[in-house]
PDB file of C-alpha atoms and ligand atoms in Angstrom:
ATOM      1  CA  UNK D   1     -34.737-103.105 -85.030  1.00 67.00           C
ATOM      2  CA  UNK D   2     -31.608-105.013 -83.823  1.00 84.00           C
ATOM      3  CA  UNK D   3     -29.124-102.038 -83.313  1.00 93.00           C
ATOM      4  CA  UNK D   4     -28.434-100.126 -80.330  1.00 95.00           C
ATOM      5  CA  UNK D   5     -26.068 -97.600 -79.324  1.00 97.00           C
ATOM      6  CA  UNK D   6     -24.059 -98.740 -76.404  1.00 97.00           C
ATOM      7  CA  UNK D   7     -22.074 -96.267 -74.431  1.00 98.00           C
ATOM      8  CA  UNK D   8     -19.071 -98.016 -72.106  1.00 98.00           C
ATOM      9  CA  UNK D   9     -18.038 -97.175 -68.606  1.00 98.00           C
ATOM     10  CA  UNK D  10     -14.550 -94.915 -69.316  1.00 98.00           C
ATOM     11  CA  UNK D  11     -11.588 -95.336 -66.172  1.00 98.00           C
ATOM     12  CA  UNK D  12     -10.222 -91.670 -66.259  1.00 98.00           C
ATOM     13  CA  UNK D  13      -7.278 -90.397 -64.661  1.00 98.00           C
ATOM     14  CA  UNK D  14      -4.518 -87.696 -64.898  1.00 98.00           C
ATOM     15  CA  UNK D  15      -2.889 -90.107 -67.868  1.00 98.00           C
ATOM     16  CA  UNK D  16      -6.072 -90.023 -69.669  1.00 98.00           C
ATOM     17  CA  UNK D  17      -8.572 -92.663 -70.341  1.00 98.00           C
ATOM     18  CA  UNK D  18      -9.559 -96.405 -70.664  1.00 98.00           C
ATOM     19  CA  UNK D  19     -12.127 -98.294 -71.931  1.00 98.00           C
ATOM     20  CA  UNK D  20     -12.286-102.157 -70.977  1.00 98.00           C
ATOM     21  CA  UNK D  21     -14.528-104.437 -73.308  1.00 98.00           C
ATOM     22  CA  UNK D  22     -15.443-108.126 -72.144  1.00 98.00           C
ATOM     23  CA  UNK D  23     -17.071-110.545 -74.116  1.00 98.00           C
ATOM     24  CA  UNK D  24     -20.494-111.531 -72.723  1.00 97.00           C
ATOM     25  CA  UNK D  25     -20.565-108.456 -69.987  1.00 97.00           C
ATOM     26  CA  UNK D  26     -20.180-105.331 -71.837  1.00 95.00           C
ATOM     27  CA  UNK D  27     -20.313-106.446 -74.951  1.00 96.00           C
ATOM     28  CA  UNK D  28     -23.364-108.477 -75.995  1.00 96.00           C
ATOM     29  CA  UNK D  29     -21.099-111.819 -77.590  1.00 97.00           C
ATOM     30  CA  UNK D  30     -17.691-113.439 -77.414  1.00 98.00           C
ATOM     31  CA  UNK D  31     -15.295-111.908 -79.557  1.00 98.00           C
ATOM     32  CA  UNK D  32     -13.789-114.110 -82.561  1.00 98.00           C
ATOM     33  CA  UNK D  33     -12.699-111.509 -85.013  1.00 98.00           C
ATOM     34  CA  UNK D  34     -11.710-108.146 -85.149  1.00 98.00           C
ATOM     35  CA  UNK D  35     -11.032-105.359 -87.910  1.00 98.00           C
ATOM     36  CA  UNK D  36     -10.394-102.295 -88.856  1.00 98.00           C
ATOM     37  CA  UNK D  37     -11.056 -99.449 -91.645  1.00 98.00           C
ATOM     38  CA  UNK D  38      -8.424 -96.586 -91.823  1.00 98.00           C
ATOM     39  CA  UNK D  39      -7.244 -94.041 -93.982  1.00 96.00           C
ATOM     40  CA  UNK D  40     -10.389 -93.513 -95.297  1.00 92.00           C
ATOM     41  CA  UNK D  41     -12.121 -92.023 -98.395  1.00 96.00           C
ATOM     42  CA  UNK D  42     -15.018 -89.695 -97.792  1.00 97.00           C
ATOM     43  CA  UNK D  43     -15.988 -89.697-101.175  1.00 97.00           C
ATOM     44  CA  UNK D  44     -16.693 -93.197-101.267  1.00 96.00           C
ATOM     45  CA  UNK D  45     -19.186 -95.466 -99.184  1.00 97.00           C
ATOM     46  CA  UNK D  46     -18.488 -98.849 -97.855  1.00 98.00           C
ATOM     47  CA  UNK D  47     -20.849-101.598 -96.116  1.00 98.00           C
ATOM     48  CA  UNK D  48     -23.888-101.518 -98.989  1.00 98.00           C
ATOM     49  CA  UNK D  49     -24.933-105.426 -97.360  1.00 98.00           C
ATOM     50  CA  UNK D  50     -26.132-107.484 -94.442  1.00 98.00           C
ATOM     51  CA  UNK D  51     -25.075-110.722 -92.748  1.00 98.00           C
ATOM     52  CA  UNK D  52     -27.033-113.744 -92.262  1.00 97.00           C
ATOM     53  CA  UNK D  53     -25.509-114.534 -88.801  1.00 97.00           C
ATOM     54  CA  UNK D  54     -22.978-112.022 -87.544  1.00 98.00           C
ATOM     55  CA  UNK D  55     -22.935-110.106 -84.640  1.00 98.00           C
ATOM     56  CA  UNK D  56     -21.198-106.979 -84.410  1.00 98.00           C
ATOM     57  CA  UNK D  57     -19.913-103.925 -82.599  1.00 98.00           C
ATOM     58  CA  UNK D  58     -18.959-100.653 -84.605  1.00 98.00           C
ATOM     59  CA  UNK D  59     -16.716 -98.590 -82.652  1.00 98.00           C
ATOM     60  CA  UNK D  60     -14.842 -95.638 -84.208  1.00 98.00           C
ATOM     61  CA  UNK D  61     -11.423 -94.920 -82.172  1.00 98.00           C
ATOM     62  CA  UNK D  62     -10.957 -91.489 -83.912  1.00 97.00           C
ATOM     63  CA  UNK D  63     -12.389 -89.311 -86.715  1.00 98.00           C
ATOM     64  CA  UNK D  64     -15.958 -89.673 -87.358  1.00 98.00           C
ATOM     65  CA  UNK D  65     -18.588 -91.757 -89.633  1.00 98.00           C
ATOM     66  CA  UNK D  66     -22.377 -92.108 -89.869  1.00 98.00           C
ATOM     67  CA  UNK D  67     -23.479 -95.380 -90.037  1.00 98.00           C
ATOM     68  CA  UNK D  68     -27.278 -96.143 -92.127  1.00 98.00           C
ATOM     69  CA  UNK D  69     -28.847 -99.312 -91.093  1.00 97.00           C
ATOM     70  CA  UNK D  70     -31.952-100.439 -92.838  1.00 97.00           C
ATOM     71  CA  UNK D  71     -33.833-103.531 -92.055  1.00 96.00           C
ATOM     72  CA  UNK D  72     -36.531-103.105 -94.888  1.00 96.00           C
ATOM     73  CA  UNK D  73     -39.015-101.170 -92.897  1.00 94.00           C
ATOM     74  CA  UNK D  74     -37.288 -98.721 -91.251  1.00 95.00           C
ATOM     75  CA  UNK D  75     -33.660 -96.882 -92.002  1.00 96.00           C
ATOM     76  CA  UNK D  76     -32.312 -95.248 -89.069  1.00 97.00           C
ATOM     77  CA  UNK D  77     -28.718 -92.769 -89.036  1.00 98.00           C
ATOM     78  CA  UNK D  78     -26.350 -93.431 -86.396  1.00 98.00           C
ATOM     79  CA  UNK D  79     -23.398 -90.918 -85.818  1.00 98.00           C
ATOM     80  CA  UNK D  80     -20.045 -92.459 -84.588  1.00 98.00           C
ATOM     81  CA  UNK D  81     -17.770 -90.087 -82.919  1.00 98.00           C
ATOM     82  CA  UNK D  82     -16.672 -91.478 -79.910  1.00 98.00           C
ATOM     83  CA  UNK D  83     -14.269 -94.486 -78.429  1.00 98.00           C
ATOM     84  CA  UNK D  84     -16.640 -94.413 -75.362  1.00 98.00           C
ATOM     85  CA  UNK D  85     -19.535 -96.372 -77.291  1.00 98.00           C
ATOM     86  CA  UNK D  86     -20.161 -98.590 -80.232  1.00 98.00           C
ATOM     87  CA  UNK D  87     -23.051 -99.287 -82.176  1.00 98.00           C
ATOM     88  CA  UNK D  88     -24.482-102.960 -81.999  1.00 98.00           C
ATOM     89  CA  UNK D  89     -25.720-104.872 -85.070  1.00 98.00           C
ATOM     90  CA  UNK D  90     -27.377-108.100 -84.805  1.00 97.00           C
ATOM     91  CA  UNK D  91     -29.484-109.832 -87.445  1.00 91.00           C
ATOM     92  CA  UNK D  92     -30.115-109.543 -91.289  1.00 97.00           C
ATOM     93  CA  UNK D  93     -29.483-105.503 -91.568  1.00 97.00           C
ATOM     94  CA  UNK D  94     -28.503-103.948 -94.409  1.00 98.00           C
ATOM     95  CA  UNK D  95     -25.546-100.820 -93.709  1.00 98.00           C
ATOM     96  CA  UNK D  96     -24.223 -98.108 -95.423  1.00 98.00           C
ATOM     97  CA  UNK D  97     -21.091 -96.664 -93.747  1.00 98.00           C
ATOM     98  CA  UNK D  98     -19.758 -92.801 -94.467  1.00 98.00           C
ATOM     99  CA  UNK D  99     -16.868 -91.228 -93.666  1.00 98.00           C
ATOM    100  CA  UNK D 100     -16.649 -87.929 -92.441  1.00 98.00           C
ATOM    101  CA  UNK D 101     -12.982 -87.756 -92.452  1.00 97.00           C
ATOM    102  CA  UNK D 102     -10.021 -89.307 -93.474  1.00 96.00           C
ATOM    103  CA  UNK D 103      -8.470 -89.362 -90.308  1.00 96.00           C
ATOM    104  CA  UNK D 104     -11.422 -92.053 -88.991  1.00 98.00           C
ATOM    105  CA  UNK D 105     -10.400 -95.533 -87.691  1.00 98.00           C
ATOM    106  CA  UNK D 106     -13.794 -98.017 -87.524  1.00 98.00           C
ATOM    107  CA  UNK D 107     -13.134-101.047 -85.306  1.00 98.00           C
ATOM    108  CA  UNK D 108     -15.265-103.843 -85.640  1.00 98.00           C
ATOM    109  CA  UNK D 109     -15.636-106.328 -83.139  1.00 98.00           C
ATOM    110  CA  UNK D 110     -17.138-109.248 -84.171  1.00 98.00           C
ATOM    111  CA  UNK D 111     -18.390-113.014 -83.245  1.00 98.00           C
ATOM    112  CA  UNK D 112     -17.586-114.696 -86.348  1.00 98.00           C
ATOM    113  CA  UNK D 113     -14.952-115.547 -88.250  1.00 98.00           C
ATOM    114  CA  UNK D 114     -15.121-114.253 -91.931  1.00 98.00           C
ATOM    115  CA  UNK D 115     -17.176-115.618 -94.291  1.00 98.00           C
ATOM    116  CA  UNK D 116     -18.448-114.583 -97.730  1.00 98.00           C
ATOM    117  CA  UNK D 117     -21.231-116.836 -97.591  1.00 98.00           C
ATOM    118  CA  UNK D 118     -22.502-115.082 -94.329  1.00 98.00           C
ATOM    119  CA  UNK D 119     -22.877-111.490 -96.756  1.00 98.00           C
ATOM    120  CA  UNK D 120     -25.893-110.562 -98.788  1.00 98.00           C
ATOM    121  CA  UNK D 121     -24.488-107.843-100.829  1.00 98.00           C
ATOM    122  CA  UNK D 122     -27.938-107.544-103.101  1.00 98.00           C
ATOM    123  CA  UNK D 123     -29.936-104.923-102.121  1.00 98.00           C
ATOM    124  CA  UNK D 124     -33.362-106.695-103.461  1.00 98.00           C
ATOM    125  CA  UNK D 125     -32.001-110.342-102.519  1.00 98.00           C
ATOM    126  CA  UNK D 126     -31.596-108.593 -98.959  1.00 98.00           C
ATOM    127  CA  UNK D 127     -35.619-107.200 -99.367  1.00 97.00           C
ATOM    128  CA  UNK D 128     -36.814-110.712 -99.989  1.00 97.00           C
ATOM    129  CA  UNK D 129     -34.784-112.272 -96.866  1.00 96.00           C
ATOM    130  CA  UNK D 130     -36.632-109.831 -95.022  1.00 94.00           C
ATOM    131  CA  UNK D 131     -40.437-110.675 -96.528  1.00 91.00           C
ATOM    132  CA  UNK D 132     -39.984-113.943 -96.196  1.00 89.00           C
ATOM    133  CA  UNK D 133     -38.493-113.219 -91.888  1.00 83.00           C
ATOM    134  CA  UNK D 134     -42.305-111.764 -91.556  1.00 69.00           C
ATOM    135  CA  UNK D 135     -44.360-113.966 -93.428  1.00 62.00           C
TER     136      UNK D 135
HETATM  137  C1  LIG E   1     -18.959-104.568 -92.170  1.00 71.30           C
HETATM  138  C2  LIG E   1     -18.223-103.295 -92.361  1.00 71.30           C
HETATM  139  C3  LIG E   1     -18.298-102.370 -91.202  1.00 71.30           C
HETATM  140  C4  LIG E   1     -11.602-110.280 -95.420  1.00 71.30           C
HETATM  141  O1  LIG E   1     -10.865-110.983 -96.128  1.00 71.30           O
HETATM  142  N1  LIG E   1     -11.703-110.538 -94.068  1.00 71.30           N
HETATM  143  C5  LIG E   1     -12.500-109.798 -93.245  1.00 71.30           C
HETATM  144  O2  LIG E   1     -12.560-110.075 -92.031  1.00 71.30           O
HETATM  145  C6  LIG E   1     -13.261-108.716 -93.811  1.00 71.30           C
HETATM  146  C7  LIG E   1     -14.169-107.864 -92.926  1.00 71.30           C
HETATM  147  C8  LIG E   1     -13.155-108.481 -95.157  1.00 71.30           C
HETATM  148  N2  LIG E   1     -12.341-109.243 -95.935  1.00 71.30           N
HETATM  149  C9  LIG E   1     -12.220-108.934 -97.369  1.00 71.30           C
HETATM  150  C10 LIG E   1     -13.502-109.127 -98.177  1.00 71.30           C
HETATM  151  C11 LIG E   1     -13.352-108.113 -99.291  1.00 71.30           C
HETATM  152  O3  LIG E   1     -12.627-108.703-100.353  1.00 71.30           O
HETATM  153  O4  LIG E   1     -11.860-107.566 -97.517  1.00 71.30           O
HETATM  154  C12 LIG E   1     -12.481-107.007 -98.683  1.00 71.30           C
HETATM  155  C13 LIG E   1     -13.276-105.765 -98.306  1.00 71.30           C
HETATM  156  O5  LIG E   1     -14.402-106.156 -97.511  1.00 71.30           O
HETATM  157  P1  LIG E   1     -15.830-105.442 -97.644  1.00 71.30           P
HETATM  158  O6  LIG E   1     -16.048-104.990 -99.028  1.00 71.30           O
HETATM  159  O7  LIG E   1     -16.848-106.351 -97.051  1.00 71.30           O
HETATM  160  O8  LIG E   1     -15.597-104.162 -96.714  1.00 71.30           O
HETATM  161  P2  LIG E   1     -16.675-103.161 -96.108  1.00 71.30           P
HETATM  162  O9  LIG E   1     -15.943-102.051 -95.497  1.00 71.30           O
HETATM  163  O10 LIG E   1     -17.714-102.825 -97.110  1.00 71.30           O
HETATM  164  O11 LIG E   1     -17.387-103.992 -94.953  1.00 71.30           O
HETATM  165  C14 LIG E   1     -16.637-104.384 -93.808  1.00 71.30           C
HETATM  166  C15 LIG E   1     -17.087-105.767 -93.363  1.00 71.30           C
HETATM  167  O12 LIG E   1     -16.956-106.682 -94.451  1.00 71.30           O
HETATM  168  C16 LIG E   1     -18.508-105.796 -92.883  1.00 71.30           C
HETATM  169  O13 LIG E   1     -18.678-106.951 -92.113  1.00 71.30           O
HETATM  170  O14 LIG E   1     -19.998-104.609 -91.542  1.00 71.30           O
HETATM  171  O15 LIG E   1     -16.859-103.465 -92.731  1.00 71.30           O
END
């Protein structure tokens, strides 16, 4: 599966911390876009689709969120609690983001610019991108 936790090198010092993210060293692209989710509802899920092309890194500045990635043979949970890593998603994965409080900020870093064409936001159009990947 295309996802990986990565966990960043943190520059502590009586002020506190810092984290330093460089396209193609730490991170594994060149940065193009990035956004953010905040003031979130834990009642409701967000993600529920894949992209075609885009690379990303998940990286959740406060709070926390889990994160369920699926690539049609395996689903996997990732817990995001931490500024000191990010989880990396590359490839036609489908996600399913959750909330665990309201006070969560989700950065995304990521190597494209936005594009609805790039989103697969059916579930069973998703499965059959995948089939047709194996066979
Ligand atoms: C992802 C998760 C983590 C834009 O106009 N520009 C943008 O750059 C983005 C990301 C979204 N939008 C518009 C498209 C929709 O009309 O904002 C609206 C909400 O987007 P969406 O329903 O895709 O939001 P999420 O939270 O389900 O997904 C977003 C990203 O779209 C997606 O890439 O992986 O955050």
């Amino acid at each position: 599966m295309n996802t990986s936790k990565l966990t960043f090198n943190v520059i502590s010092d009586e002020r506190g911390r810092l984290v330093s993210l460089e396209n193609n060293k730490n991170i594994p692209f060149a940065i193009e876009r990035i956004y953010y989710l905040y003031d979130s509802n834990t009642e409701q899920d967000r993600g529920m689709h894949a992209h075609r092309k885009l690379k990303q890194l998940l990286i959740c500045m406060s709070g926390s969120c889990e994160i369920e990635i699926d690539d049609a043979s395996e689903r996997r949970l990732y817990k995001l609690d931490s500024p000191s890593e990010g989880l990396f998603i590359d490839g036609v994965i489908w996600r399913e983001i959750k909330f665990l409080t309201e006070e969560t900020v989700l950065v995304v870093l990521a190597d494209r610019e936005y594009d609805e064409e790039d989103y697969i936001r059916d579930y069973e159009e998703f499965l059959k991108i995948k089939k047709n990947e194996i066979s």
